PDB file of C-alpha atoms and ligand atoms in Angstrom:
ATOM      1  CA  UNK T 219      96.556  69.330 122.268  1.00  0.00           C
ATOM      2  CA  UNK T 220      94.942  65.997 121.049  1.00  0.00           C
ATOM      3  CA  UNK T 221      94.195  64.027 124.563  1.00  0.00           C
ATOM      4  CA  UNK T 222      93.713  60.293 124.793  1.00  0.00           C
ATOM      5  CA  UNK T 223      92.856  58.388 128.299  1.00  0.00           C
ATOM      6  CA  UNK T 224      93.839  54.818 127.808  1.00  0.00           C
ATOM      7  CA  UNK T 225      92.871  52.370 130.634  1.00  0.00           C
ATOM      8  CA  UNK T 226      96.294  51.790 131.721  1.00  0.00           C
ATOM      9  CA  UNK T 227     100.620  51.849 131.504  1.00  0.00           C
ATOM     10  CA  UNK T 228      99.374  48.921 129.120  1.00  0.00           C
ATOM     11  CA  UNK T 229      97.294  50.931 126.584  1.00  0.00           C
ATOM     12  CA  UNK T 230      99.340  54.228 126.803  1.00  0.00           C
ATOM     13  CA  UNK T 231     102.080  51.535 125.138  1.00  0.00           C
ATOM     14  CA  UNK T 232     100.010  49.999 122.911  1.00  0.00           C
ATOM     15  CA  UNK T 233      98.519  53.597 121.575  1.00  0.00           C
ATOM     16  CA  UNK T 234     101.797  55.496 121.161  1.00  0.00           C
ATOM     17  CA  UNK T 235     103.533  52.406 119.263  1.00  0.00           C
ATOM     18  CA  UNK T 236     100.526  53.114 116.577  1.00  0.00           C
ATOM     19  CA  UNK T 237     101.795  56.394 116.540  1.00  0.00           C
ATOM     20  CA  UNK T 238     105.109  55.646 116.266  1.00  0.00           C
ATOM     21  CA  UNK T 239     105.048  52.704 114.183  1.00  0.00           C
ATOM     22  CA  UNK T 240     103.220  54.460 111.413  1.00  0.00           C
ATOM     23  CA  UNK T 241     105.820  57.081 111.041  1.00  0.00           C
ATOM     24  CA  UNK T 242     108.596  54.810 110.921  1.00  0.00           C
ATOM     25  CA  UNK T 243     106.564  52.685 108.073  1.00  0.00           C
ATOM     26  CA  UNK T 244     105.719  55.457 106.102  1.00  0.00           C
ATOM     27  CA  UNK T 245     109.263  57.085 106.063  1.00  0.00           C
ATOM     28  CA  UNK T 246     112.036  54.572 106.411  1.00  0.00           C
ATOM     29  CA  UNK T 247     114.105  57.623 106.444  1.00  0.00           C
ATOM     30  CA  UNK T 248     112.539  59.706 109.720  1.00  0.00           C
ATOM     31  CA  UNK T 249     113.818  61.157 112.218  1.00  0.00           C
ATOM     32  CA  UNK T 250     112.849  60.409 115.763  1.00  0.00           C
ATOM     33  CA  UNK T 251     113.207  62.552 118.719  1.00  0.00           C
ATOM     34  CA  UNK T 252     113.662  60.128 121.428  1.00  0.00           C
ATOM     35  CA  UNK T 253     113.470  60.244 125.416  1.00  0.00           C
ATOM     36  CA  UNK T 254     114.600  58.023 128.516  1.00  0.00           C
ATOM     37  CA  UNK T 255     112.997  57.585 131.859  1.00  0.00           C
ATOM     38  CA  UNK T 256     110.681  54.779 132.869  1.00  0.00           C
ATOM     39  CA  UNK T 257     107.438  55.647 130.522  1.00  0.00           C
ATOM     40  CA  UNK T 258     108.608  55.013 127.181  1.00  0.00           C
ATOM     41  CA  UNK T 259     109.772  51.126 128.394  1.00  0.00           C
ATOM     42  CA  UNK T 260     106.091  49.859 127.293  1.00  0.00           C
ATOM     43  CA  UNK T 261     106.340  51.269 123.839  1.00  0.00           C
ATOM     44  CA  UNK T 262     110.270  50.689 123.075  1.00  0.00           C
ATOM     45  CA  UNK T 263     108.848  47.040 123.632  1.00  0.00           C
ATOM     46  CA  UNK T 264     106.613  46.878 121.075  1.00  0.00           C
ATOM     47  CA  UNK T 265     108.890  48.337 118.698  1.00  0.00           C
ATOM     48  CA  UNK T 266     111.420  45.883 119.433  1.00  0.00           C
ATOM     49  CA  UNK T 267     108.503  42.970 119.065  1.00  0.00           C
ATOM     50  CA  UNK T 268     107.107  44.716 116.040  1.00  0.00           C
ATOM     51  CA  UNK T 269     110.747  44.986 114.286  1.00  0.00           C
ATOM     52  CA  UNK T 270     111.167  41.003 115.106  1.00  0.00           C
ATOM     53  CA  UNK T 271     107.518  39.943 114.122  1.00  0.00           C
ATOM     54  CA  UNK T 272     107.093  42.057 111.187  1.00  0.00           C
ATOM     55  CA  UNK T 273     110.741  43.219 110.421  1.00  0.00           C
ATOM     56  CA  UNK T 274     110.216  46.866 110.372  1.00  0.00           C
ATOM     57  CA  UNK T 275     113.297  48.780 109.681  1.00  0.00           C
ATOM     58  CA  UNK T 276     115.519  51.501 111.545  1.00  0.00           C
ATOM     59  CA  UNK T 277     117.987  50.989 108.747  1.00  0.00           C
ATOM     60  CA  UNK T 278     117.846  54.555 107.439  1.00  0.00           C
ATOM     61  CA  UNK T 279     115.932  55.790 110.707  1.00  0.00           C
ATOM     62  CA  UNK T 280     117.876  58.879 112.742  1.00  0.00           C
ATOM     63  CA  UNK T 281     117.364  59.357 116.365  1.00  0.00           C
ATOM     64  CA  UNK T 282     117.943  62.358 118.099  1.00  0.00           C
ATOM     65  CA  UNK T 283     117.759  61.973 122.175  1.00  0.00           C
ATOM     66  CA  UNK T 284     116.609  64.623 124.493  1.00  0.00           C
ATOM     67  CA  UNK T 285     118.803  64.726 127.046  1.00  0.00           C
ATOM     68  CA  UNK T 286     122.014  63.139 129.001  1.00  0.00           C
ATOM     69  CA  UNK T 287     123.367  63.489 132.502  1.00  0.00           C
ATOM     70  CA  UNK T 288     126.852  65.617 132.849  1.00  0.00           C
ATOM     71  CA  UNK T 289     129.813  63.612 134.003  1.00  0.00           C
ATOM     72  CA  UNK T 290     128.498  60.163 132.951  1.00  0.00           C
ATOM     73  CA  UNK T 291     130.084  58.626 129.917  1.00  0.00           C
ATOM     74  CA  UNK T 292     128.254  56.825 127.590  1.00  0.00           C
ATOM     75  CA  UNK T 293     129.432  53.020 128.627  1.00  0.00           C
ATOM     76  CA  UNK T 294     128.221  53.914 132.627  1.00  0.00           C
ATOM     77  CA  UNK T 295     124.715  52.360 133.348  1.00  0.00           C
ATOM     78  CA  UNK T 296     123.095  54.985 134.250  1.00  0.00           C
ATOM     79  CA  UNK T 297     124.098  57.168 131.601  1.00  0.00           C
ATOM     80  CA  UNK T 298     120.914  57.743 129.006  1.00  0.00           C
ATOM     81  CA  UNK T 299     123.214  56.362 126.203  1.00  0.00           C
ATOM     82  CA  UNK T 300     123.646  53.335 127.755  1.00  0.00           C
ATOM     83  CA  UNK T 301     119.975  53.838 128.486  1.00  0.00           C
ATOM     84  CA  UNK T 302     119.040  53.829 125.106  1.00  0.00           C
ATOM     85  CA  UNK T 303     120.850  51.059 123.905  1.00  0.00           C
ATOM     86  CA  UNK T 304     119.920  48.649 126.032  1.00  0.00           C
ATOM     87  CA  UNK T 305     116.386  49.449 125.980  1.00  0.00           C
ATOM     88  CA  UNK T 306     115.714  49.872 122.283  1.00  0.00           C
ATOM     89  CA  UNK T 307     118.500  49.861 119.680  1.00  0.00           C
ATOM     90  CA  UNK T 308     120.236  46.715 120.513  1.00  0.00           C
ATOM     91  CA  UNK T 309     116.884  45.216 119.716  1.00  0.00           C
ATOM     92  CA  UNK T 310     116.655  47.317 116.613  1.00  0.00           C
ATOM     93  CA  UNK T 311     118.451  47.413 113.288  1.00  0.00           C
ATOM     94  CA  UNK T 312     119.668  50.840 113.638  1.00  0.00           C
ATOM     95  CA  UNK T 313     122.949  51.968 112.998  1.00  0.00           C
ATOM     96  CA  UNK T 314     124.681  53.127 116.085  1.00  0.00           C
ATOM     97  CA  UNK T 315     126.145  55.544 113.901  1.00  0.00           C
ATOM     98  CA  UNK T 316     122.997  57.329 113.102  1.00  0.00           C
ATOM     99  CA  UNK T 317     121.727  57.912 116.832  1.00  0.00           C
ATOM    100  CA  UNK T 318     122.836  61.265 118.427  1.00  0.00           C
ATOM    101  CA  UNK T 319     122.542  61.674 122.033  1.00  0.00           C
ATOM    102  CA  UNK T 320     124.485  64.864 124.291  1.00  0.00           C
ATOM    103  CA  UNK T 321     128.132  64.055 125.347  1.00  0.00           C
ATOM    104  CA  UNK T 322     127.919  63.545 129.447  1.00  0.00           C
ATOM    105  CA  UNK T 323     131.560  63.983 129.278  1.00  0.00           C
ATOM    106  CA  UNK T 324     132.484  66.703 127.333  1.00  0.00           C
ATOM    107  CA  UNK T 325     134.608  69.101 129.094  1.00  0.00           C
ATOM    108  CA  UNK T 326     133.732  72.463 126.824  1.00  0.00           C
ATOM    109  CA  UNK T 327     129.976  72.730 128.104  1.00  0.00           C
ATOM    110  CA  UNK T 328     129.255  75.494 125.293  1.00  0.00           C
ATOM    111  CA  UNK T 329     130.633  73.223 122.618  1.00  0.00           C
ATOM    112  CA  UNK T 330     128.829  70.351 123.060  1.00  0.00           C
ATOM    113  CA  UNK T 331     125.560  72.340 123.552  1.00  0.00           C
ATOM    114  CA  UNK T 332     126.903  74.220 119.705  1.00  0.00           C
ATOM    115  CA  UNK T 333     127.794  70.811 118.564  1.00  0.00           C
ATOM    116  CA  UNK T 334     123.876  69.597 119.613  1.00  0.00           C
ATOM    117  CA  UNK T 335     122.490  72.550 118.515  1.00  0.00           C
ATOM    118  CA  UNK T 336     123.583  71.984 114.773  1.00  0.00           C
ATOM    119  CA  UNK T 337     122.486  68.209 115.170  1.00  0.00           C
ATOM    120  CA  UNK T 338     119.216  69.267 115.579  1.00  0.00           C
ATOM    121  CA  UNK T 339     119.207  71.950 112.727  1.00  0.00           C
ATOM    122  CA  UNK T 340     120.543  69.157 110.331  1.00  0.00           C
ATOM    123  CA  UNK T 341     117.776  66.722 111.552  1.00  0.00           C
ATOM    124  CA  UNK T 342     114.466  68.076 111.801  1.00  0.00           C
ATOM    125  CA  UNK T 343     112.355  65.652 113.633  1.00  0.00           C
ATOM    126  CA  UNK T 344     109.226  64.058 112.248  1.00  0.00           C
ATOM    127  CA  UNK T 345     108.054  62.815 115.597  1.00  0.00           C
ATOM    128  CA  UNK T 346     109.370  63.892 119.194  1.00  0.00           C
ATOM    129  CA  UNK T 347     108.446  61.463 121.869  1.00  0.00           C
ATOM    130  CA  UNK T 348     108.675  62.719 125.597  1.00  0.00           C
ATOM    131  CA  UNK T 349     107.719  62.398 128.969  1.00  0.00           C
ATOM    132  CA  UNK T 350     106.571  64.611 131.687  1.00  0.00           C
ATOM    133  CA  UNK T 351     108.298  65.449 134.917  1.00  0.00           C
ATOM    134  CA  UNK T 352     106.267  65.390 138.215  1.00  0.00           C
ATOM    135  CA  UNK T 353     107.480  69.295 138.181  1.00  0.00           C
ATOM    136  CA  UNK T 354     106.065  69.748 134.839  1.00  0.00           C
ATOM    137  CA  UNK T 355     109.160  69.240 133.089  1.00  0.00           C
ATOM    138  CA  UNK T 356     109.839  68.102 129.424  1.00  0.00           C
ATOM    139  CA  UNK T 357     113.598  66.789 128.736  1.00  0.00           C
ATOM    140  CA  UNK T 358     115.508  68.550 131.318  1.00  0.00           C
ATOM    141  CA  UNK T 359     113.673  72.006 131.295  1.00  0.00           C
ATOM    142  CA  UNK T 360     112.737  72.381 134.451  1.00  0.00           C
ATOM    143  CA  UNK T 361     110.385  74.913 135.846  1.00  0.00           C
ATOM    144  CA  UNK T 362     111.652  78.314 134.979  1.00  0.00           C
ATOM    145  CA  UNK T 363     113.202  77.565 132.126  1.00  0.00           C
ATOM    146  CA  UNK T 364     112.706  80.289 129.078  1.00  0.00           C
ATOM    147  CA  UNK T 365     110.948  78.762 126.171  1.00  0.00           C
ATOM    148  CA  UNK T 366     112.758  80.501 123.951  1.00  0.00           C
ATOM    149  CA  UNK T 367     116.236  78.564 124.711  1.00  0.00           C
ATOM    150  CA  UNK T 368     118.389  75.735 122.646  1.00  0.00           C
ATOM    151  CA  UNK T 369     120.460  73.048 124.209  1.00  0.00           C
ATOM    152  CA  UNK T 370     121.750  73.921 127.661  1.00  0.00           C
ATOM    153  CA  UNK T 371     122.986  72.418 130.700  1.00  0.00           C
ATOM    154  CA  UNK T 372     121.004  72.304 133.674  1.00  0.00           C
ATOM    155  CA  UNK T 373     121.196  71.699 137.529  1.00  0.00           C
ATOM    156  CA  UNK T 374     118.455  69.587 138.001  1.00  0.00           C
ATOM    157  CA  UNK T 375     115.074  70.254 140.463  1.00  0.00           C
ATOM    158  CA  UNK T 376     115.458  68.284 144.017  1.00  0.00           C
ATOM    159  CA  UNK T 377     112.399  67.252 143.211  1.00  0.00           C
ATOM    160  CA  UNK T 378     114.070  65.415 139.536  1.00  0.00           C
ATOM    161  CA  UNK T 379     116.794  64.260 141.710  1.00  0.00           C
ATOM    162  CA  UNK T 380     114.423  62.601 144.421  1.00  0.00           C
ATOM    163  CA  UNK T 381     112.114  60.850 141.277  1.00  0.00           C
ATOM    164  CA  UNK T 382     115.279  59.958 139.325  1.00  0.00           C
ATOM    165  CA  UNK T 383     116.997  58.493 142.736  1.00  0.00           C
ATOM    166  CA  UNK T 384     115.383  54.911 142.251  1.00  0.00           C
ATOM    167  CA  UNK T 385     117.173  54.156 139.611  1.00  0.00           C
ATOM    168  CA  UNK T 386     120.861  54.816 141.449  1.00  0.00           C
ATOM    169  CA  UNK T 387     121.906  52.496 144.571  1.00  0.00           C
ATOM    170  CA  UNK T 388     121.643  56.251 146.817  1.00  0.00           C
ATOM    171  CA  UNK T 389     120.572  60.015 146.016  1.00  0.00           C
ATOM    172  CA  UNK T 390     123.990  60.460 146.663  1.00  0.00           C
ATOM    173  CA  UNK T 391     124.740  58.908 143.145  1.00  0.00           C
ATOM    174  CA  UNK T 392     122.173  60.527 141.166  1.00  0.00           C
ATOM    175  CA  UNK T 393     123.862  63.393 138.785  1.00  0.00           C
ATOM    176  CA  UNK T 394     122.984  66.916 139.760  1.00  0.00           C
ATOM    177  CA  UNK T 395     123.413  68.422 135.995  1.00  0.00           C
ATOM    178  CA  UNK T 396     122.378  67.424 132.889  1.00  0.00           C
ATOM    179  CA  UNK T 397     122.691  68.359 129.165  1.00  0.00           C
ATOM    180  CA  UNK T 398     119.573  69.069 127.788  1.00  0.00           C
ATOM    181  CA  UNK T 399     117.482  69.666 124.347  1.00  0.00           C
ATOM    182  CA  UNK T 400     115.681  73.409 124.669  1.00  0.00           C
ATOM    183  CA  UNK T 401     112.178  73.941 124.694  1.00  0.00           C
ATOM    184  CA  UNK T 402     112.140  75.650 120.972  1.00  0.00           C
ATOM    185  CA  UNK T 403     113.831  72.575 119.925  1.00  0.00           C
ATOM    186  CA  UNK T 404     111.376  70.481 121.110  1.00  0.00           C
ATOM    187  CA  UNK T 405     108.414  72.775 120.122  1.00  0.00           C
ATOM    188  CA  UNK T 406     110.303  72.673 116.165  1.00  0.00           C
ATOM    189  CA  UNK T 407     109.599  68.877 115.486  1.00  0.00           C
ATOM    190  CA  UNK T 408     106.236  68.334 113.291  1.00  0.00           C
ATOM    191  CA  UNK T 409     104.848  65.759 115.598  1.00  0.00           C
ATOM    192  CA  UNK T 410     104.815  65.531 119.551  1.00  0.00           C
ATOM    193  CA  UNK T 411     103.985  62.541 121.438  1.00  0.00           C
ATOM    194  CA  UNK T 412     103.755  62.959 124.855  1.00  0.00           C
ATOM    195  CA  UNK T 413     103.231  59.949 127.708  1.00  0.00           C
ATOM    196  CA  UNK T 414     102.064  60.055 130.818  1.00  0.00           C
ATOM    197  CA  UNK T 415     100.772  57.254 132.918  1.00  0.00           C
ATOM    198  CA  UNK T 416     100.554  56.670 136.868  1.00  0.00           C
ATOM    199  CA  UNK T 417      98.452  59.110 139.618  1.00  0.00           C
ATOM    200  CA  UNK T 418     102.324  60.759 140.692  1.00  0.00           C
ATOM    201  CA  UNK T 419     101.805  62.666 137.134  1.00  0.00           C
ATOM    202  CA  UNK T 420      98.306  63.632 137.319  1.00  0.00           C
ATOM    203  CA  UNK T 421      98.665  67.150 139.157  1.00  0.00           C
ATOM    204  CA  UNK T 422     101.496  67.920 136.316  1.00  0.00           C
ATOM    205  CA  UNK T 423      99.075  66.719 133.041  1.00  0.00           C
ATOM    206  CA  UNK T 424      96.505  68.629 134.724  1.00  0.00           C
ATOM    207  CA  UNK T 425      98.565  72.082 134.721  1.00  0.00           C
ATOM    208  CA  UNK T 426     100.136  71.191 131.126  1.00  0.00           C
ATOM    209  CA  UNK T 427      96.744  70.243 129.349  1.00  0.00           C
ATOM    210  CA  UNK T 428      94.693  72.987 131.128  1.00  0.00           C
ATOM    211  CA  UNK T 429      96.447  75.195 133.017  1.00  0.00           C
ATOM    212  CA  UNK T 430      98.001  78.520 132.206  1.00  0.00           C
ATOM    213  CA  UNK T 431     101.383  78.348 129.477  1.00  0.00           C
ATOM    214  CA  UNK T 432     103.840  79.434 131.433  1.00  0.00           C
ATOM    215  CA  UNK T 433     107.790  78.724 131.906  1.00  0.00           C
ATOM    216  CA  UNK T 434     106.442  77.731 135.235  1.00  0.00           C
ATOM    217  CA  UNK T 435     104.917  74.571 134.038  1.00  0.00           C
ATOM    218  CA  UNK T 436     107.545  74.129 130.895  1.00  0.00           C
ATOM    219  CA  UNK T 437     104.921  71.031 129.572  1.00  0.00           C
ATOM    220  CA  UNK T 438     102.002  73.857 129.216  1.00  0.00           C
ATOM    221  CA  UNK T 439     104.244  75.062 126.188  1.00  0.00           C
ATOM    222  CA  UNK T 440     102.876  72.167 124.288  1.00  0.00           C
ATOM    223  CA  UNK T 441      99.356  73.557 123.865  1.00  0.00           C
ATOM    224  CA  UNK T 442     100.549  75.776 121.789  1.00  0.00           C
ATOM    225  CA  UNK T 443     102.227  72.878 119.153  1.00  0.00           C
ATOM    226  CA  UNK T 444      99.978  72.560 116.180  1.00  0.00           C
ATOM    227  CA  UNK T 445     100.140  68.574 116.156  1.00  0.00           C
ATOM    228  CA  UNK T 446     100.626  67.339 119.974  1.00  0.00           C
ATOM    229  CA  UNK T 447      98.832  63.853 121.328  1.00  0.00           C
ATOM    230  CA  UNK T 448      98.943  63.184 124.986  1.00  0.00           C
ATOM    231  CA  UNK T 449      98.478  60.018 125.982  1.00  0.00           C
ATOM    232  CA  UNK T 450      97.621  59.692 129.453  1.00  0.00           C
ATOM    233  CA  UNK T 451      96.360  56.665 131.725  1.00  0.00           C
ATOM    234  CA  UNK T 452      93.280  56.983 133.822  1.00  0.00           C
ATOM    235  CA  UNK T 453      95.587  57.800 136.519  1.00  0.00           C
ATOM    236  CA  UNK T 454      97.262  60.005 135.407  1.00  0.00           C
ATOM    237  CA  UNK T 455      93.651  61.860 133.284  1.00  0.00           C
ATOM    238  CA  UNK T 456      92.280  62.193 136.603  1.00  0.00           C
ATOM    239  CA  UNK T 457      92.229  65.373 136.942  1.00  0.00           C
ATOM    240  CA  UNK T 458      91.647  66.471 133.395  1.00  0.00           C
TER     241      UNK T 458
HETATM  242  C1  F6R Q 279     113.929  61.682 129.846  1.00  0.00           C
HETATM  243  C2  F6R Q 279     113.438  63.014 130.142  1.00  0.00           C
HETATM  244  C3  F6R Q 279     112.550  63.318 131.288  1.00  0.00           C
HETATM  245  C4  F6R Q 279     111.520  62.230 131.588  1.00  0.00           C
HETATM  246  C5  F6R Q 279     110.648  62.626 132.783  1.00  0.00           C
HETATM  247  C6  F6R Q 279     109.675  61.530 133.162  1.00  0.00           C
HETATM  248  O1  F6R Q 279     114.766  61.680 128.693  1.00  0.00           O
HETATM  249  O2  F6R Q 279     113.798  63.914 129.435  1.00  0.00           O
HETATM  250  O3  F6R Q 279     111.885  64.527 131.038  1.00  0.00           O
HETATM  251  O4  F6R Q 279     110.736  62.020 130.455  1.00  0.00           O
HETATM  252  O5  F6R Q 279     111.464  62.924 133.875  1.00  0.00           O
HETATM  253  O6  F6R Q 279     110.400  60.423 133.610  1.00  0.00           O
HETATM  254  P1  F6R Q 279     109.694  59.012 133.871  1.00  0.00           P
HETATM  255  O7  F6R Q 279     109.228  58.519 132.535  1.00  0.00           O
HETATM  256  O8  F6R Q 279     110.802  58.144 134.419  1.00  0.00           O
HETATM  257  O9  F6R Q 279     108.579  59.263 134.810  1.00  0.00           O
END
């Protein structure tokens, strides 16, 4: 794993939307594995900025998201769809049309997780962006989860529930299940960009940089990815 300490939330941005940027110039056809949560706000910003600066285009760009909560439908606010949209593609060029993301709704769990599964085999990703749970977790694979395993649903950690409750009015609100992508599926893409930024995270990039790889700490799986950056603040590199 390739390791870069920026100074802060700031530079973690700035760094990963090189990254990013330069895959998306040199192949106006890629496919981008993309996640939610609050790290990847800094660099969906510059991609926005660079697209209106320098008109870089998501014409012909694919995105494949990692994960979605169960029961939500795409049009809620909370939902990762809805998510998505408002925090990078309505600022992009990209045909709605060519971003995938798990149905929250669907009622046949094994279906949709079949129907995600050959999304993924049609679309091999040239880049696969993700966070990192305070758990360890990557998508929705929480701690425990075999590496070996493709899209699943998932009842989320208390510990996910409790970090994702700030962005519901109560805990009470926060879905307990989720649709996720599977740790193979993650580990197939030929790039992995992984963000990290604040001290909350710095026990967790700690245990996935240089701890043991275990199911235990589902991030740790990423050491053994041939092509894997993390990008960490100085918070969050503390304890590297
Ligand atoms: C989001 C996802 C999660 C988050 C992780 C960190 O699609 O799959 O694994 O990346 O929970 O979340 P934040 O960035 O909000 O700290």
């Amino acid at each position: 794993m390739k390791i870069v300490v920026a100074k802060d939330y700031e530079g973690v941005s700035a760094h990963a939307a090189g990254i990013m940027l330069e895959v998306v110039r040199k192949n106006p056809y890629a496919v981008l594995g993309l996640a939610t949560g609050t790290t990847p706000l800094g660099l969906y910003a510059y991609m926005i900025a660079d697209h209106e600066k320098k008109g870089t285009s998501y014409a012909h760009i694919r995105t494949v998201n990692l994960d979605e909560y169960k029961g939500l439908p795409a049009a809620h606010e909370q939902s990762y769809a809805y998510f998505m949209r408002k925090n990078l593609f309505d600022g992009l060029d990209i045909d709605p049309e060519n971003t995938n993301i798990e149905n929250g709704m669907a009622a046949d769990e094994a279906a949709e997780c079949a129907r995600y599964d050959a999304i993924l085999e049609m679309l091999p990703r040239d880049i696969q962006l993700l966070g990192l749970g305070s758990n360890g977790h990557i998508a929705f694979n929480e701690p425990g989860t075999p590496f070996g395993i493709g899209t699943h649903v998932v009842t989320l950690a208390e510990s996910t529930v409790r970090d994702n409750a700030r962005l519901f009015e109560s805990i009470d609100e926060v879905p307990r299940k989720a649709f996720t992508m599977g740790i193979r599926q993650i580990m197939q893409a030929k790039k992995i960009l992984i963000l990290a930024s604040g001290a909350n995270k710095a026990d967790a990039v700690y245990k996935m940089a240089r701890g043991e790889v275990t199911p235990d700490v589902p991030a740790s799986v990423l050491q053994l990815h041939p092509d894997c950056i993390l990008i960490a603040d100085r918070a969050a590199a503390a304890k590297l």
